[in-house]
Amino acid sequence: MNLPSRPHLLALCLGAALLVGSQCPSQPILSIVEPVEGAVLEGCSVAVLVSAKGTSEPGTLTADLNGVAVPLVPHPVAPKVFEAVIPVDPASGLAAQNTLTVSVEGDGNQTTKSVSFQHQPEAPQARQITDSADLITGPHGDSRIGDWLLENCVARFVVQDAPARDLTGIGQYGGNLIDMERRDTPGRESFFEVQPMINIETVVNAEIVEIVNDGSDGNPAIVRSCGPDDPMDYINANTLVDDLLGPGSFPASADDVDQPVRACTEYIVDDRSPYVEMVTTLENLGSETSAHYIGDYLNGSGGLEQWTNRGAANNPFGLSSLIGEMTATVSFGAFSFHGYGRNEGVSYAYIPIPLEGSPAPSSSFTQTGVSAVLHSNAVISVLFLGFPPTFSVPVGESRSFTRFVGVGSGSASEAIDQQLSLLGTATKTIHGCVTVGGDPAPGARVAIGTMNATTIVDMASHFVADATGCYRGNVPAGIYGLAAAKKGVPYEGGGATPIFHSVDLVNNDIVEQNVALPATGRVEVSVSDASGAPIPARIGIVGTDPSPELLNSFTLAGVLDIDTSLFHDATDDPIPDGLAWVQYAGADGQAGFDLEPGSYDLWVSRGSEYSAYSESINVAAAPAAPVTVAAQIARVVDTSGFLSSDFHVHMIKSSDSTISNEDRVEQFAGEGVDNIVATDHDRHTDLDPIITDRGLAAHVGSIVGEEITTFDYGHFNAYPLGLDPDRVTGGSTDWARGAPIGEGFPASCDPGAPPLPFAPSYTRLPGEIFDEVMNAQKVAGGVLNDSPSVAVQVNHFGSHYGPLKIDTASLPLRSQLSAAERCARRFDPAAPDEDFFFAFPALELWNGHTRGHQSEFLDARIGVWMNLLNLGIKTTGIFDTDTHAFFTVRSGGARSWTPASNDDPALFDGDEVGAAVLAGKVVGGQGIYVQARLVATNDTNNAADFSLAGSSQLTTTDGEVTLEIDIQAPTWAPYDTIEIYRNATTSVAGSNGGVPVDYTAIPTQVLESFTGDFNVATVTVDESVPGADRFESSLSLPFSVAQDSWFIVIVKGTDANSASMFPVMPASVGQNGGVRALGATNALYVDVDGNGVFDAPGLSVSP
Amino acid sequence: MAIHSRAAHRALRALWVAVAAALLGSSGGALASPPKPGGAPLVAAIETTPLVVLGTIDGVTRLDAHGYAADLTVERALRGEVEPGSELTIAWEELAKGRETRLANADRIVVALEPLPTQSLWRTRFPNASDDGSGNDNDRVFVIATRGTAFQPGPDPTTTALLTRLAALAPDAWNGSTGVTLLAETAAHAQPRIATGALARLQRVENLSSVFEAAARAEFAALLASNEAPERLKREAIQLIGDADLSELRDPLAGVAAAPGPLEADAWTALAKLDPGLSAQDVAALLGREEGVLRAVAVEQAKATPSEKRVPLLIVEDPAPEVRSAAVEAWVAWNGAAGVPQAEPALFDVDRQVRGHAARAIGGVGEEVVPRLLELLEGRSVEDSLGPVAALSLAGPKGYTALKHLESSHPDEKVRKLIRFALGQRIDPH
């Protein structure tokens, strides 16, 4: 901006003096120095300079540009001169033709001046990225050299280069929109991808990207990607529908049908909009009219909350719409994704343009974070009721569909503003500011919408207050309610519900509505270990939130709907019942947070190996001083020689997790897990740089893994894995095999269909997936996963054996899928039944933190594992969390311990972790740490255990063995029962289509402390730290074994005899008081016939 | 690629085309020789493009991944100032692979042309081109309008003459009786793709019936009576008659309706749209017809006729799904909530699409049907729950709340899963 020189300012003063005579001016003298009347300005912003002299009262100075307020600030040098820089931005009001109006008061007079000027922004540009400075970065920034950039004054967009097969969720193909950012807030990219959909299960597989217009002509910049249709491997919707409703329910015309089409998508960016127009054109190359269910696959995936509005105001259908829900199967008008937590300040919008002539609104269905958007059709009608496509292309012709994808500054309202603008809907304006105790409240949430008697039931727009605590946006005309909230702050009025302000936007075009939230309290916690050193930990606030998230309280038959909320997403990641807040202290042991005034119990904990600290606190509102707490905790469980790991952890690069890598590592450091196995869906994520950056290397480490994520026959975790720097995914495993472009289709499931003009492509069988992990190559050459001990586990394996109909108690082990069911899952129909079973090294027996997760382990999975053991298939049981969220504290659930030559989180050997899993040397638990050892009774040097140097199998000739059991647990994790399983009998617990797939098991021996079977001692570990105690038990149990046997030990607290672990383990508090402690070993084996191998005892299934 | 010396490059161009054809392998799903675009879009393009030319193609050349160019020797200009015998360079894009180029050497075409776009891709292809097509031969580059589709290959004399007359129309004549009559004449006599384009253009005329004069009606009547006109073209004309309420074409339309054949249902559908709709006698007669599509037309017209009372029976008893669908939609539309009891059976129809229509109709009534839908869900299998669940999802906020309740409380896991599906929520949390 060009500032006026001092002579210029002097001239202004002189001129003013001349106008009013030689005396001091007695009225306001107002002058718009810049821009001058009639100016034609260029660039990405316009400088405003205003002189307000004479009797002008600076506090009364106001300016607006085309009706939008301009925030003038004092010039840093010149007195009584004010300035502003107006950027190109829909919110700034800057347009091609402009009127700037400035007013000021003084001595009871008001003076107003106006100037008109024209503005031409810099031309938009398109170019292929050759310089890393052009890359869009941030938590989900995926752009690379070679991708294609579109930019204007406001925003930048990246279309991925093509072809680029790299299997990861909906991002398996190139040519799609992958990154977006506002130019004024770079480095915050938090959106995954938009993949054009051609026919539900098929999408555009772009094979070329080119610049149609680089913008040098001053017209919109255009990048175009083109390609044929190909299956979306990540989505196989027919099995979802047909498994639920029976074969043939899914529209056959959209089931992996190779249509004779080619599609091109043009990405169009004009000179001043923060969105890209996407126009996809389908060209019919067939001999019949082609019909398509068209739309997009959307995946925000970043640290975003999601909201879809209900659609057009006159839409008779559609469900209510509040934050967090994904209820749009009937209709929606705009998708919004707005950042929260670390990602606050960024937002995204997706707005479909209705198909001409089609009365149906667009709709969507969301599964595991991915939204399938159908343009001008209702998902529910299509998937349930077989409604036909609404988009067809005549022979030899082409037809297009359009949507706009935008990037904003953090509010869902920006999507609404864009929707209303694009559709030409008449709007009214709402604006205002939110304060907390009189101070601006950046990040406060503001909801406006249609009310019932008590609350908003249909949200018209939703705001996140900006850095000044203010908000502004447009809505259709209406009488609305408006309320605001901020986490950790009482509602306006101090009650349990907010005050709803009635806003009349029928009789007013613009309404200002401010919200004054009361002052709140604050808590500051410092955490140290037994030595007094700071240590990461979790702080849990036990109590009732005085201003709970306002849920949809529309009632029916007295039942409350509890899943949708007004201000924040309370659906995906709720704080557990009984807790009012959860916070983690980082490497410095410090944590501070706002908390509503009230009385609470504050708990500090660090997972299963540490004691817990608690203190009652009374929080008062500012200006009262913050509550300060100095907490000390101590390691009370001795796990020397063993390293704790969570083998199943999701972060922001997973399609269904919004948790940043930073939050995740701080959380695991606070939960006392030594090793995070990063297992994003179809991604290789390296957390070590983040761990180092956060100063947490002494507390937590990580190894690279991957959750290989098929759509409908299971997920598989592999670790430790390598990183391929030449792939966005870091080297995801192509479980779907891949094929030449346009030839990814399996043979039709309709035996009467004509054969494909190319070799069918079938998804990989389980064993082939394992082989792919082991043999994958880097782009630049060389083996990708080069660890000598890569382990692969079947995750939550009901989702593997179940859909494949594998009965682990029926020989030979095989799939009992029918030919049609195989075809539906894109399998090679000629594959032998037995090839569907693969003996993966490990099974994820227990993934989670709730009573339900424990039940899955003990009531449905344990018997499957034991069937395999009885068949001599030595398979390692894995205990982990599968955490996707944060506040649920799932990360504090089950974990596994493996032997380590160095159990320091900073120094452990990742290969040892994999080797331990392959060797079956794993014990697991939630609150309980249990080790077992089998000793030959007559030769104590002959033993089997889980140690690094030991063996999990011993050989005896007399069958006399002693099972030694050692149990430790913090005193907040009591236990009372030990179950011993030896060549156990199993029983069916669940089936799929008549094929038993779930089994529980019957313990061989049960010991109960409350009946005196064993003793639980309380041991003080460190007298200097209050509460640094543990429970422990040691047992030696003799067995005479007549045949080769395996032994497994499970230790638990039972509802009747042990207290729940709340609030350290806060899950399931509504069920018998919460979750109980649980621990388990893997199998130790006895070879009694002396042949040196474990001979399978054979299946034992209870009828 | 710049085109500097036309003659010198022709042999090379032929080679290019051959190489391109060899490179353009068959992509998944593409036919060996898919139909070429063109035809219909020419009619609308004539209205706005500055240059419409009859000429002959030569020297088809592939420029890059998608760009093509050719020489057009002008026979005559239908609009614009181009001398007969002059040569223009015309260009277009072939975004599809596996299809012959839309133009081939020796093709005689009528084509609507636009100045070369200023977009960088086009300027890279023709770096010496002028902005307006002026200048010497090398600079006179045009693109085929409407994304390369505004051309008619092999125009017959009648079509050429009609296109010439269309090109001569004043801009404000297109939506008046003169233009409408000429478009009707074009629809009746031009080659099929151009005729289709004329019908499409007529569809865009506001208040078409007010400017659809006798001459135009005569052309349409001739088209309907023609034995040579393609069935698809006649169907489009019939639909236009109904959509635009061209009531004065009732008699020729009735003639088509009276003749058994593939257009009978279309004609009855169009007749039903003409004010004041079908007579009670027609409705009764159609309800007695064997073809379900005809009975469906009649059902929608049965309001306030003696046949109206038969509709509830048709909801459950008609053998044709399209009739049951039409019946349930019509009945609820006429009667609102009071019609729901008779419509309920359709929620459990053997045909899922009938259930869908029933759900749309009943759910569209709004929240007052929610309690009844909840009753209907009790004890149902997942298959039988489809209709009521879909209806609830369409019944507004109260239906949504009901589904949210049932999502956790319904005793059947599959129904709960179905409801989660309907709510668009996660089924598999992993």
Tab-separated table of C-alpha atoms in Angstrom, chain A residues 101-210:
chain	number	residue	atom	x	y	z
A	101	THR	CA	-18.657	5.346	2.214
A	102	VAL	CA	-17.036	6.879	5.275
A	103	SER	CA	-18.740	8.745	8.108
A	104	VAL	CA	-17.574	10.468	11.215
A	105	GLU	CA	-19.164	12.576	13.936
A	106	GLY	CA	-17.908	15.598	15.769
A	107	ASP	CA	-19.461	18.440	17.704
A	108	GLY	CA	-22.875	16.923	17.080
A	109	ASN	CA	-22.416	16.926	13.339
A	110	GLN	CA	-21.996	13.952	11.075
A	111	THR	CA	-19.979	14.101	7.908
A	112	THR	CA	-20.147	11.457	5.220
A	113	LYS	CA	-17.994	11.020	2.142
A	114	SER	CA	-18.152	8.487	-0.649
A	115	VAL	CA	-15.998	7.506	-3.575
A	116	SER	CA	-16.663	5.091	-6.403
A	117	PHE	CA	-13.934	3.019	-7.963
A	118	GLN	CA	-13.440	-0.034	-10.066
A	119	HIS	CA	-11.359	-3.020	-9.176
A	120	GLN	CA	-9.846	-5.755	-11.281
A	121	PRO	CA	-8.203	-8.602	-9.369
A	122	GLU	CA	-5.112	-10.346	-10.599
A	123	ALA	CA	-6.002	-12.879	-13.240
A	124	PRO	CA	-6.430	-16.445	-12.045
A	125	GLN	CA	-3.672	-18.824	-13.017
A	126	ALA	CA	-3.186	-22.490	-13.761
A	127	ARG	CA	0.162	-24.233	-13.979
A	128	GLN	CA	1.812	-27.542	-13.371
A	129	ILE	CA	3.718	-27.520	-10.116
A	130	THR	CA	7.459	-27.566	-10.660
A	131	ASP	CA	8.489	-25.652	-7.562
A	132	SER	CA	7.888	-26.937	-4.063
A	133	ALA	CA	6.903	-23.411	-3.070
A	134	ASP	CA	3.679	-24.014	-4.976
A	135	LEU	CA	2.734	-27.035	-2.896
A	136	ILE	CA	-0.223	-26.725	-0.577
A	137	THR	CA	0.765	-27.935	2.844
A	138	GLY	CA	-0.912	-28.741	6.107
A	139	PRO	CA	-2.224	-31.706	8.061
A	140	HIS	CA	-3.729	-33.198	4.916
A	141	GLY	CA	-1.618	-31.559	2.249
A	142	ASP	CA	-0.989	-34.213	-0.386
A	143	SER	CA	0.194	-32.162	-3.358
A	144	ARG	CA	3.441	-33.095	-5.076
A	145	ILE	CA	5.666	-31.799	-7.825
A	146	GLY	CA	3.906	-32.595	-11.081
A	147	ASP	CA	0.422	-31.878	-9.776
A	148	TRP	CA	-1.633	-29.011	-11.171
A	149	LEU	CA	-2.263	-25.716	-9.413
A	150	LEU	CA	-5.135	-23.275	-9.879
A	151	GLU	CA	-5.052	-20.023	-7.998
A	152	ASN	CA	-6.575	-16.592	-7.754
A	153	CYS	CA	-6.293	-13.803	-5.241
A	154	VAL	CA	-8.337	-15.680	-2.688
A	155	ALA	CA	-7.555	-19.344	-2.871
A	156	ARG	CA	-5.405	-22.085	-4.335
A	157	PHE	CA	-6.472	-25.518	-5.507
A	158	VAL	CA	-4.481	-28.571	-6.545
A	159	VAL	CA	-5.573	-31.268	-8.962
A	160	GLN	CA	-3.475	-34.383	-8.650
A	161	ASP	CA	-1.503	-35.496	-11.678
A	162	ALA	CA	-2.679	-38.557	-13.562
A	163	PRO	CA	-2.487	-41.416	-14.038
A	164	ALA	CA	-1.670	-42.011	-10.403
A	165	ARG	CA	-2.969	-45.237	-8.953
A	166	ASP	CA	-2.120	-45.229	-5.256
A	167	LEU	CA	-4.731	-47.138	-3.349
A	168	THR	CA	-5.983	-45.129	-0.398
A	169	GLY	CA	-9.651	-44.748	0.298
A	170	ILE	CA	-11.426	-42.748	-2.343
A	171	GLY	CA	-8.079	-41.331	-3.447
A	172	GLN	CA	-6.921	-44.271	-5.486
A	173	TYR	CA	-6.946	-42.443	-8.820
A	174	GLY	CA	-5.353	-39.224	-10.039
A	175	GLY	CA	-6.864	-36.221	-11.767
A	176	ASN	CA	-8.913	-35.188	-8.739
A	177	LEU	CA	-9.106	-32.171	-6.454
A	178	ILE	CA	-6.881	-33.032	-3.492
A	179	ASP	CA	-5.779	-29.810	-1.831
A	180	MET	CA	-7.291	-26.374	-1.183
A	181	GLU	CA	-6.231	-23.409	0.858
A	182	ARG	CA	-6.962	-19.750	1.367
A	183	ARG	CA	-4.018	-17.638	0.368
A	184	ASP	CA	-4.283	-15.599	3.554
A	185	THR	CA	-3.980	-18.710	5.736
A	186	PRO	CA	-1.504	-21.055	4.036
A	187	GLY	CA	-0.249	-24.303	5.476
A	188	ARG	CA	-3.555	-25.463	6.915
A	189	GLU	CA	-4.775	-27.914	4.286
A	190	SER	CA	-7.125	-30.352	5.956
A	191	PHE	CA	-9.200	-31.922	3.193
A	192	PHE	CA	-8.639	-35.242	1.521
A	193	GLU	CA	-10.257	-35.475	-1.899
A	194	VAL	CA	-13.228	-35.160	-4.227
A	195	GLN	CA	-13.581	-38.080	-6.648
A	196	PRO	CA	-16.195	-37.737	-9.402
A	197	MET	CA	-18.623	-40.634	-9.420
A	198	ILE	CA	-20.057	-41.978	-12.637
A	199	ASN	CA	-22.303	-44.772	-11.473
A	200	ILE	CA	-22.051	-45.403	-7.699
A	201	GLU	CA	-19.458	-48.173	-7.906
A	202	THR	CA	-17.581	-46.661	-10.810
A	203	VAL	CA	-15.670	-43.418	-10.964
A	204	VAL	CA	-13.479	-41.507	-13.367
A	205	ASN	CA	-10.003	-42.966	-13.587
A	206	ALA	CA	-8.163	-40.013	-15.063
A	207	GLU	CA	-5.328	-40.805	-17.392
A	208	ILE	CA	-4.451	-37.276	-18.431
A	209	VAL	CA	-4.474	-33.817	-16.872
A	210	GLU	CA	-3.938	-30.710	-18.949
